[in-house]
XYZ file of C-alpha atoms in Angstrom:
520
model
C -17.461 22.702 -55.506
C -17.052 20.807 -52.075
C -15.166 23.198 -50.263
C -17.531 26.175 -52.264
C -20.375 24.496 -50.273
C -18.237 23.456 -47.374
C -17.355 27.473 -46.584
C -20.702 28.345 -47.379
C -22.140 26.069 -45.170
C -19.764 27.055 -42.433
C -21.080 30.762 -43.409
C -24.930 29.704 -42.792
C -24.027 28.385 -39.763
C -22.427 31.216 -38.008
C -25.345 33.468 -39.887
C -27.412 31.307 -37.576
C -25.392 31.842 -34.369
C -23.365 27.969 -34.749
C -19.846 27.066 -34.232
C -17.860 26.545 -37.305
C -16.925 22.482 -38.012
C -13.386 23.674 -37.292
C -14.286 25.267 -34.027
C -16.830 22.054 -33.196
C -13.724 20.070 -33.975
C -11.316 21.759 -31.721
C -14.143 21.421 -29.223
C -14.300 18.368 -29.279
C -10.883 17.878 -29.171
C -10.183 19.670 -25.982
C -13.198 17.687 -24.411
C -10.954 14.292 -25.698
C -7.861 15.295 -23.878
C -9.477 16.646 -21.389
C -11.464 13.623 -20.224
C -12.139 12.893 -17.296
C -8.906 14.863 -15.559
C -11.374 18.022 -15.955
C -13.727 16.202 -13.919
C -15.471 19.171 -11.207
C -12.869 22.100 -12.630
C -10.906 23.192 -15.155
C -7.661 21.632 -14.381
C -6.938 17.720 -13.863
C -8.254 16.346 -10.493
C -6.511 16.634 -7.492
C -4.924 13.286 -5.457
C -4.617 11.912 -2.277
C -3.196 8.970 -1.035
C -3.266 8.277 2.482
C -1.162 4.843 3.603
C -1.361 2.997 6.956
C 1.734 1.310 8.551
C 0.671 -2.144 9.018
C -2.902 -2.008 9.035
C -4.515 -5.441 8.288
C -7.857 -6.153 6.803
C -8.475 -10.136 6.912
C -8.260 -9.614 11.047
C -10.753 -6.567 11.693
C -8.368 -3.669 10.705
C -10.722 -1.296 9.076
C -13.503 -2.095 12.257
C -12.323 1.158 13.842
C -12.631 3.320 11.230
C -15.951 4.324 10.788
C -15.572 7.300 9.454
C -13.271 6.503 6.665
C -15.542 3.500 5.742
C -18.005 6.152 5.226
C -16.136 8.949 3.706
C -14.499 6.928 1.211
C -15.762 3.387 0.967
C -19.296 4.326 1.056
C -18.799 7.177 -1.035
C -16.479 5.427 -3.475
C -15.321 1.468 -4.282
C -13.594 -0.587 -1.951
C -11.744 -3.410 -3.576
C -12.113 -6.734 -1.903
C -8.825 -8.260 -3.205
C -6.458 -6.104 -2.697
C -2.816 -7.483 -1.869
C 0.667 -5.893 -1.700
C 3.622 -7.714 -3.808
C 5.566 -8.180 -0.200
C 4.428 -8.192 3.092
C 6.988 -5.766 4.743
C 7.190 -2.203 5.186
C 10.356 -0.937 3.079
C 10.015 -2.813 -0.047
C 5.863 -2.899 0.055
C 6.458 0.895 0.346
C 9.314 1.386 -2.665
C 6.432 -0.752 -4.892
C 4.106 2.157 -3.627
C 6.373 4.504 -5.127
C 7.941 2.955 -8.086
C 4.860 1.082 -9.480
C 7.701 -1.903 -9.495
C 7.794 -5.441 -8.189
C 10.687 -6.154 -5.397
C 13.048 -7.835 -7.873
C 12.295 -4.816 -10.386
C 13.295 -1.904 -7.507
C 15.768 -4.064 -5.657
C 14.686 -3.097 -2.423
C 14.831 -6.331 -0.551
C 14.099 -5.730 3.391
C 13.887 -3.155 5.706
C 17.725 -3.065 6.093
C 20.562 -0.213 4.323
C 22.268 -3.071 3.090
C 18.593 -4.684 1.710
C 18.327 -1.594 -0.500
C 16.116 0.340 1.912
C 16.201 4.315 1.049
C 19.946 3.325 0.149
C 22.214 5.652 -2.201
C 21.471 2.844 -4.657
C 18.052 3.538 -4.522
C 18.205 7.254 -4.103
C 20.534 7.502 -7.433
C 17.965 4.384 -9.334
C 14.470 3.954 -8.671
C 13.702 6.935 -6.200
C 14.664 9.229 -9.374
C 11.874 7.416 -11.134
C 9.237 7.215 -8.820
C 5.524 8.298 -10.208
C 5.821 11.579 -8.050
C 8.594 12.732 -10.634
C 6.052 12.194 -13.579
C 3.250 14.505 -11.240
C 5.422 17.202 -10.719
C 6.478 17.626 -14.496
C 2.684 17.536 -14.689
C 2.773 21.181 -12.613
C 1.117 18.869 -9.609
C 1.937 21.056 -6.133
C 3.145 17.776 -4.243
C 3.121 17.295 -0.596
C 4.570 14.312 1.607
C 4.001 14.190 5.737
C 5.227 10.918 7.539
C 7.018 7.432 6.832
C 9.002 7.483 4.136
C 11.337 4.327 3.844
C 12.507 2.813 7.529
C 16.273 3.815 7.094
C 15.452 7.473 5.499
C 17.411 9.804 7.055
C 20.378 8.170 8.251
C 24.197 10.120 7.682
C 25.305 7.261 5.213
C 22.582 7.600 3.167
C 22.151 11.348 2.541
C 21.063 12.638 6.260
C 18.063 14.405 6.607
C 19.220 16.845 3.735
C 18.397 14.700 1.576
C 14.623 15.332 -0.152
C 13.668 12.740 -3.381
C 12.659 14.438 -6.649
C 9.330 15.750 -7.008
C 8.181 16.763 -3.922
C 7.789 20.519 -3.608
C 6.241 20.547 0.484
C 8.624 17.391 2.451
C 7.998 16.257 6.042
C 9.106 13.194 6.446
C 10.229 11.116 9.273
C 13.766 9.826 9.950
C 13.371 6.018 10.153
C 10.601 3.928 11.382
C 7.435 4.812 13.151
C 7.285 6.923 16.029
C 4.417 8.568 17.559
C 6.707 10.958 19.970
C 10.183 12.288 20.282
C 11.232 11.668 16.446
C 13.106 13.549 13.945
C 11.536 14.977 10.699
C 13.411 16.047 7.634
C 11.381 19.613 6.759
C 12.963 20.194 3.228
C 16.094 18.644 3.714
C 16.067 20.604 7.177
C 16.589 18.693 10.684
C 13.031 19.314 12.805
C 13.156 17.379 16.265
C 10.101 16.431 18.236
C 9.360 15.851 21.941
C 6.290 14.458 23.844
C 3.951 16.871 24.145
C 0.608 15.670 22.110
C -0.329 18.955 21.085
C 2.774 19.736 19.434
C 4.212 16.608 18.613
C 1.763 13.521 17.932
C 2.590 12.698 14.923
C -0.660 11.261 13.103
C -2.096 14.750 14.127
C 1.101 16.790 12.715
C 0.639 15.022 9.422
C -2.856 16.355 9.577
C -2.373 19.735 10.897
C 0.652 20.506 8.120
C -1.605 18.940 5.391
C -4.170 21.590 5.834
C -1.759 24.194 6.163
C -0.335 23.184 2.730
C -3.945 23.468 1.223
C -4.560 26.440 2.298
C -0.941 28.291 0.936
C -1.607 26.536 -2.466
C -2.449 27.790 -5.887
C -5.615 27.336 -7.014
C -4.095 27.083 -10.500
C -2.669 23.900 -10.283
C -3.810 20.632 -9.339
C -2.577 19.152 -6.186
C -0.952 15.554 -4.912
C -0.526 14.640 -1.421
C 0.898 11.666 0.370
C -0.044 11.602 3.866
C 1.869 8.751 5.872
C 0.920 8.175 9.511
C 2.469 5.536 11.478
C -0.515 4.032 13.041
C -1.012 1.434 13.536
C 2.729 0.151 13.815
C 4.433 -0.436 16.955
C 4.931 1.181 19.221
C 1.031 1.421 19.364
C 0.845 5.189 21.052
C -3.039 6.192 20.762
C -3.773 9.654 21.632
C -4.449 10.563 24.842
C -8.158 10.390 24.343
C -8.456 7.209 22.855
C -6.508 5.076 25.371
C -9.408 3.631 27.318
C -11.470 2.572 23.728
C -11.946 -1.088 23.078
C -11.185 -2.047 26.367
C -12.897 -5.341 25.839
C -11.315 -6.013 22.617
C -9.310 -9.129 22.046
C -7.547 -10.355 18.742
C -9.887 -12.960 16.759
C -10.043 -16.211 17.279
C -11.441 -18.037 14.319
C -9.546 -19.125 11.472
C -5.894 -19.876 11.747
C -5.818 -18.703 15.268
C -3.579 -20.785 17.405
C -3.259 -23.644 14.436
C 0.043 -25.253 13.910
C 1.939 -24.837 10.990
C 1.382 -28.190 9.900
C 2.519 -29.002 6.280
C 4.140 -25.754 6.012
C 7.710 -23.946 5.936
C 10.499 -24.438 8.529
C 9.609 -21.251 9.798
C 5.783 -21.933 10.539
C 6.205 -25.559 11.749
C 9.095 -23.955 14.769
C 6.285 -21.646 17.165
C 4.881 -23.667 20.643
C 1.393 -24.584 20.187
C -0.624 -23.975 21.501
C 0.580 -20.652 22.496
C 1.868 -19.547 26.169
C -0.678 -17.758 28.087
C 2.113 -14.862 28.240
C 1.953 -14.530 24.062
C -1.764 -14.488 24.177
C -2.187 -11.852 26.571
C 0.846 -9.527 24.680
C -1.048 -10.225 21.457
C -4.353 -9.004 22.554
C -2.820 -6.337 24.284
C -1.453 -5.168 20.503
C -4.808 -5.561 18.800
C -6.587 -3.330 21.255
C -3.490 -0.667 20.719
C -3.410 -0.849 17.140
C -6.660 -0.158 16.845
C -6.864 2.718 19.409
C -3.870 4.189 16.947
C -6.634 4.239 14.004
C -8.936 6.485 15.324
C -6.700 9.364 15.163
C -6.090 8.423 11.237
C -10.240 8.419 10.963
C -10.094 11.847 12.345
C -7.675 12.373 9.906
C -9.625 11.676 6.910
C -12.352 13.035 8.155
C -10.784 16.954 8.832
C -8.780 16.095 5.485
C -12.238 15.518 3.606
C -13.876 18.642 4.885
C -11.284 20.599 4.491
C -11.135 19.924 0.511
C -14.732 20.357 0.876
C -14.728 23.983 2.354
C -12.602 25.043 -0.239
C -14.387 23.563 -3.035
C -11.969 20.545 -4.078
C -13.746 17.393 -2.777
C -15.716 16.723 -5.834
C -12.472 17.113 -7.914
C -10.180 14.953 -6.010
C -9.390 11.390 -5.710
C -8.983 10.400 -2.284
C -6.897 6.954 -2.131
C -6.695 5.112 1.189
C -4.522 1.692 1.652
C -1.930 -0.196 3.603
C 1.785 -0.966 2.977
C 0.955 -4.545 4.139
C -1.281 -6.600 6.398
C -0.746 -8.592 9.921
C -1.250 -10.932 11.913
C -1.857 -11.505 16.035
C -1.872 -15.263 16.292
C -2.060 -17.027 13.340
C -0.672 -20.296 13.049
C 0.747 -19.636 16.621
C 2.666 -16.446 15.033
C 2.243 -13.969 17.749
C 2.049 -10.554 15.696
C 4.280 -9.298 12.443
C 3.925 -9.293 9.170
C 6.483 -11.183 6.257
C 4.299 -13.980 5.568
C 2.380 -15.269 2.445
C -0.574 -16.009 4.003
C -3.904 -13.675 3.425
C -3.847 -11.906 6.626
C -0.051 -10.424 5.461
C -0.298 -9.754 2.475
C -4.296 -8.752 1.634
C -4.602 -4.521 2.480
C -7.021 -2.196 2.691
C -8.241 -0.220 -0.587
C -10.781 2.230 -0.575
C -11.012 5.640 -3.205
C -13.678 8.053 -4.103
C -13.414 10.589 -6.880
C -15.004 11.970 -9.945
C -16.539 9.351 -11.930
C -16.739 6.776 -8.898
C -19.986 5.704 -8.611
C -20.351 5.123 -4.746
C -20.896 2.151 -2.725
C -18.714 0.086 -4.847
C -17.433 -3.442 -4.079
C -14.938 -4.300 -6.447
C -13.509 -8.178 -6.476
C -10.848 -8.301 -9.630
C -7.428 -8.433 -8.105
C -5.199 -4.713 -7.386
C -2.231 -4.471 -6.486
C -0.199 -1.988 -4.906
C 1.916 -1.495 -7.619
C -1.123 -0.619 -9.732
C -1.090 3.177 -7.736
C 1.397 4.798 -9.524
C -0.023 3.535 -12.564
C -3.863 4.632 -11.466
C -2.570 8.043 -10.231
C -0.764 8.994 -13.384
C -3.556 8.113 -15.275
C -5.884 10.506 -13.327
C -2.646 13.010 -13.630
C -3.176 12.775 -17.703
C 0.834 11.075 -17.883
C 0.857 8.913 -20.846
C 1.436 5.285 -18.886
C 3.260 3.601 -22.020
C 6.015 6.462 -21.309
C 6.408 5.355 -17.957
C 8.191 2.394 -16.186
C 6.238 0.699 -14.480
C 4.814 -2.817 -13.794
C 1.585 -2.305 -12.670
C -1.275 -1.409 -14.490
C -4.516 1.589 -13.678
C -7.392 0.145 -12.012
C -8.865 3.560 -13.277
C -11.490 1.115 -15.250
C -12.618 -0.768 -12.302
C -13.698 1.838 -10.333
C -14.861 4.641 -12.853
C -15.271 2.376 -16.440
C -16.801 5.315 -17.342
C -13.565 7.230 -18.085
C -11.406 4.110 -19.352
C -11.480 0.863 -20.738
C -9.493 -1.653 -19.315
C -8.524 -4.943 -18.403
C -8.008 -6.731 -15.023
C -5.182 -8.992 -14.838
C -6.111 -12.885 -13.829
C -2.628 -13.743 -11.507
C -0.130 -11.713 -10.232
C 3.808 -12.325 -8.186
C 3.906 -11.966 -4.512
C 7.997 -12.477 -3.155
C 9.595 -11.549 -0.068
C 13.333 -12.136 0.760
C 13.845 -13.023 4.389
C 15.872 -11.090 7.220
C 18.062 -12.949 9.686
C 20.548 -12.191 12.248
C 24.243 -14.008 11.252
C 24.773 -14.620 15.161
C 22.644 -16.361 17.639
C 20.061 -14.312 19.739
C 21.149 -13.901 22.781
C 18.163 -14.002 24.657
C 16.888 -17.110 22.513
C 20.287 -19.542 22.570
C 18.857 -22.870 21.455
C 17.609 -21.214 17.964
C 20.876 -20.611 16.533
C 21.650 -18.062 14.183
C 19.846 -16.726 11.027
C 16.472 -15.803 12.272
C 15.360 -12.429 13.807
C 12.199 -11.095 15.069
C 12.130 -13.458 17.506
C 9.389 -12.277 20.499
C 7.633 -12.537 22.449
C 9.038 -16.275 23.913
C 11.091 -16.424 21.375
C 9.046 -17.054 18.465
C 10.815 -16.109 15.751
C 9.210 -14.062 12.516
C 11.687 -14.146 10.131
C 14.344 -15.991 8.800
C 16.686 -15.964 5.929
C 15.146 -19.193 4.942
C 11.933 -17.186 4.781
C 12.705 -16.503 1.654
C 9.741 -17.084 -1.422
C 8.230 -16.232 -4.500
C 4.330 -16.914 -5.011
C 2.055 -16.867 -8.207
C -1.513 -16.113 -7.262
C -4.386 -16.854 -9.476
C -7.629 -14.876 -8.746
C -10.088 -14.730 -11.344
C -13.951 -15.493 -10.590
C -13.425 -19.546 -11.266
C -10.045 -19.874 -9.647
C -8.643 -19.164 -5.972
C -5.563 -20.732 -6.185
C -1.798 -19.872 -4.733
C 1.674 -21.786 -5.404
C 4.697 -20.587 -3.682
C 8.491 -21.749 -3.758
C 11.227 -21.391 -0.869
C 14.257 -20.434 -1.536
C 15.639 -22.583 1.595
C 17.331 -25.978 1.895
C 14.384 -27.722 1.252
C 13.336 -26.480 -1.663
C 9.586 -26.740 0.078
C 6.413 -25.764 -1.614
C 3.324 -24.820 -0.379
C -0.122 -24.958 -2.852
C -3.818 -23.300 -1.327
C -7.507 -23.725 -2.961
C -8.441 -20.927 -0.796
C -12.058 -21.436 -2.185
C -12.826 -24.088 0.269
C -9.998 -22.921 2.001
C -9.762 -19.114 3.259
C -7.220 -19.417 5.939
C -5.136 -21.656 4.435
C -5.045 -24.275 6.848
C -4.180 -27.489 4.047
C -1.124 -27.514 1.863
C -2.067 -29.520 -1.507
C 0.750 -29.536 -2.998
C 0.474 -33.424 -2.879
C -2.923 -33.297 -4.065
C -3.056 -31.120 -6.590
C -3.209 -32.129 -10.502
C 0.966 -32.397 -11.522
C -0.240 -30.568 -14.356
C -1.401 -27.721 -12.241
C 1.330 -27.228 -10.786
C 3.429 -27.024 -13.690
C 1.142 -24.438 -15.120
C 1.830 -22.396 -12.105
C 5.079 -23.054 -11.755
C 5.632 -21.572 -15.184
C 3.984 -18.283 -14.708
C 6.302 -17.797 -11.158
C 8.972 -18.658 -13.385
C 7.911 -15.675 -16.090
C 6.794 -13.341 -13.470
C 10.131 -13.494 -11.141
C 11.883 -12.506 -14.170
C 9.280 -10.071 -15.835
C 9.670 -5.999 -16.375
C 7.092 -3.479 -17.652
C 4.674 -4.774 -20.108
C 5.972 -8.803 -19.580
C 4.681 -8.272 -15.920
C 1.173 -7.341 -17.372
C 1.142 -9.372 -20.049
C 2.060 -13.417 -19.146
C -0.193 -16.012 -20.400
C-alpha cells in the first residue's frame, strides 16, 4: 500500500506541475556536490594565487599597495597571523606547492645540493604538488615567474624541463631578476634583455596572464600562479616609479638597532649599534622594495578587471601572499630573511571569493602550507585523498561553505646555509657563515639551524625554539607583552612549560599528514 500511495502521490504531484521525490532528490543532490564550487557559474570557481618574493608585513610591506588592500583585503579577509613554516625562499616556496612542512618535502635551502628544484625533488614531491590534483580536476593551469631559485639549471633538467600539471609555463631560470633573464616557455629557452616594455618582468607576468585568459575555454575552470619577483633584490622599480617614497626610511621602532642580547650565536655577532654605512644601504633597500610593489598593485589591479570584463570576478578566488617576510635592521641585522623572529617569518594573506564576506580580519593562525589544502578544497579534490600537512582555512574565511577547525600551534624550522671556507672579504669570521653584507654582518650560518613550536590561540602567544648548534641554545617569547621579541624567558618560564612545548616540537618535527594536524 506504501509504494501504491507513494506513486500516486508522485502522480498528483506532477498532475500539479511538481518535481517527482526522485527528481527533488537528485536535485538536491547535485546542489550537495555542487556546493559552493558552483558559486557565480556552473562550473567550480576559478583560482588565483599571486606570491611576492620577500615581501614583509610586520615592517610596512603591504603600505604601498593600496590597491591590492582594496581589491582584495577590503573586498575579502585578510588574516592577521599568517606565518610561513621557513623563512627562505626555496623551501617556503616547495611548502607553497606541496602543502608539506620542510622536513616532509626535504627541501632544505636555496642550494641544488639543499634539495632546491633538484632531480630529487622533480622525481618526489614536485610530482605531487596540489597543481597535479587541479589539473586532473580539468583546471586550465597557468604559471608566470619564480619558480624554485635553482630551476632551470643543465644538472637539473635545463629549461626543458616543465613540472606536472601546468598546461601554460613561464617560468624563470633561477632567482629574481627584473631584466636580462631567461624564461623556460614550455620547456622552451626564451631570453630577455633590458628594454621595460618588452622585458620587465612583473609586467610580462601580467601581460601573458591576460593573454592566457583571453585564449581559454570558458568550459573549464581556471588556476593561475602568478610569481613576480618584487620585491627581492635586486630592487629594479619601473621606470616610473623610481622617484616614489623618496622620503621613506626603514622603521625604527621595535627591534630596530637592538642587540641580540640573550639570543643565538648568530644574533649576539652584528656591531651595535650599526655603522652609519649599513643604515644608509638599509634604507636605501626599503625605499626600493617598496617602489618594486607598485608595479605588483598594478598587477592586481589589471588582473582583477580583467576577470571582471569577462565575467569571472565573482567566481574566482583571488589569493595574495608572501613566500616569507624581512627584515632592514632588526636586532642590528641589516636586511634578509632566515630568522625566527616575527618580521621573517609572519606574511601577507589576503583572498576574496564567493562566499567571502568582505572586510574580514581574521586572527586564528594560517599557514602557508594550508594553500594547497584551501585551493583543492575550492577545486572540489577530496583533501583526505591527498598528501598533505596542512589543513583548508576555507572555514575561516567563508564558514558558510565549510565547517572547520583552526589549529592552536603549529612547526616553524629552517636549516642554515654556510660557506665551508672563510669569506674572503670578511677574514676574521672564519668559515661556515654566508650572507655576510653589508660590513660583514653575516645572515646565515650553519649553526642557524632550528626548529620552533608556536602556540597562538586567543589566551596564549607563546614561541619555544631549539638550535641545532654547539650550544644546544634555546630561545622562549611571551610575545603578548612582548611583540618584537626583545626578552628571552627561557629562564623564566614555568619548567613545566617548557616541557609541554618541548613535547609538541618533538611530535611536530617528526609528524606527516594527519599527525601534523592532529597533536595534542
Amino acid at each position: 500500500m506504501e509504494g501504491l500511495r507513494s506513486r500516486a502521490g508522485a502522480r498528483g504531484s506532477r498532475q500539479r506541475g511538481q518535481p517527482s521525490a526522485a527528481a527533488r532528490l537528485a536535485l538536491l543532490s547535485a546542489l550537495l556536490t555542487c556546493c559552493f564550487r558552483c558559486a557565480g557559474g556552473a562550473k567550480p570557481s576559478n583560482v588565483v594565487l599571486i606570491v611576492a618574493d620577500d615581501q614583509d608585513v610586520q615592517l610596512g610591506g603591504l603600505t604601498p599597495m593600496k590597491k591590492t588592500r582594496t581589491l582584495i583585503g577590503d573586498a575579502g579577509a585578510t588574516f592577521a597571523n599568517a606565518f610561513t613554516v621557513t623563512p627562505l625562499c626555496c623551501p617556503s616556496r616547495s611548502s607553497i606547492l606541496t602543502g608539506r612542512y620542510p622536513h616532509n618535502h626535504e627541501v632544505r635551502n636555496n642550494s641544488l645540493t639543499g634539495n632546491c628544484s633538484s632531480p630529487q625533488w622533480q622525481k618526489g614531491p614536485e610530482a605531487e604538488a596540489f597543481i597535479v590534483y587541479l589539473s586532473k580536476q580539468k583546471y586550465q593551469t597557468f604559471f608566470a615567474g619564480k619558480y624554485l631559485n635553482q630551476y632551470g639549471r643543465k644538472d637539473a633538467g635545463d629549461v626543458g624541463h616543465v613540472p606536472p600539471g601546468w598546461d601554460q609555463w613561464h617560468a624563470l631560470v633561477g632567482n629574481s631578476q627584473y631584466y636580462n633573464y631567461t624564461l623556460s616557455v614550455n620547456g622552451k629557452e626564451e631570453k630577455h634583455g633590458d628594454s621595460y616594455e618588452k622585458d620587465y618582468l612583473t609586467d610580462l607576468i601580467t601581460n601573458r596572464s591576460l593573454h592566457f585568459l583571453d585564449d581559454r575555454s570558458p568550459q573549464h575552470p581556471f588556476f593561475l600562479m602568478l610569481s613576480p619577483p618584487a620585491p627581492h633584490s635586486p630592487w629594479t622599480a619601473a621606470p616610473q616609479y623610481q622617484n616614489q617614497f623618496s622620503d621613506v626610511k626603514a622603521p625604527r621602532d621595535g627591534s630596530f638597532d637592538k642587540p641580540g642580547k640573550d639570543k643565538h650565536w648568530l644574533l649576539r655577532q652584528p656591531v651595535n649599534p650599526m655603522s652609519n654605512s649599513s643604515i644608509t644601504f638599509l634604507d636605501n633597500a626599503y625605499r626600493k622594495r617598496w617602489q618594486t610593489l607598485l608595479s605588483v598593485d598594478d598587477m592586481v589591479e589589471t588582473l582583477v578587471k580583467k576577470l571582471d570584463s569577462i565575467k569571472e570576478l565573482d567566481n574566482t578566488y583571488i589569493f595574495y601572499t608572501s613566500d616569507n617576510g624581512y627584515h632592514t635592521g632588526q636586532f642590528s641585522l641589516p636586511i634578509d630573511k632566515r630568522q625566527l623572529y616575527d618580521f621573517d617569518i609572519r606574511i601577507p594573506l589576503m583572498v576574496r571569493g564567493p562566499g567571502i564576506k568582505p572586510n574580514q580580519t581574521l586572527q586564528a593562525p594560517v599557514l602557508n602550507i594550508d594553500l594547497a589544502s584551501t585551493i583543492l578544497d575550492i577545486s572540489g579534490v577530496n583533501l583526505s585523498s591527498v598528501n598533505v600537512d596542512g589543513q583548508s582555512f576555507l572555514s575561516q574565511m567563508a564558514p558558510s561553505l565549510r565547517n572547520g577547525t583552526t589549529r592552536p600551534f603549529f612547526l616553524v624550522e629552517y636549516t642554515g646555509e654556510g660557506n665551508p671556507t672563510t669569506d674572503p672579504t670578511c677574514p676574521k669570521l672564519g668559515p661556515g657563515l654566508s650572507q655576510c653584507f653589508p660590513d660583514c654582518v653575516c645572515e646565515d650560518a650553519y649553526n642557524n639551524t632550528y626548529a620552533c613550536v608556536r602556540t597562538l590561540d586567543g589566551k596564549q602567544n607563546l614561541q619555544y625554539c631549539e638550535f641545532a648548534d654547539n650550544e644546544s641554545f634555546v630561545e622562549v617569547y611571551d610575545l603578548a607583552p612582548d611583540p618584537h621579541q626583545l626578552e628571552n624567558i627561557v629562564k623564566k618560564v614555568d619548567p613545566t612549560v617548557l616541557q609541554v612545548m618541548n613535547q609538541r616540537l618533538i611530535k611536530l618535527q617528526s609528524c606527516g599528514g594527519d599527525s601534523c594536524r592532529n597533536i595534542k
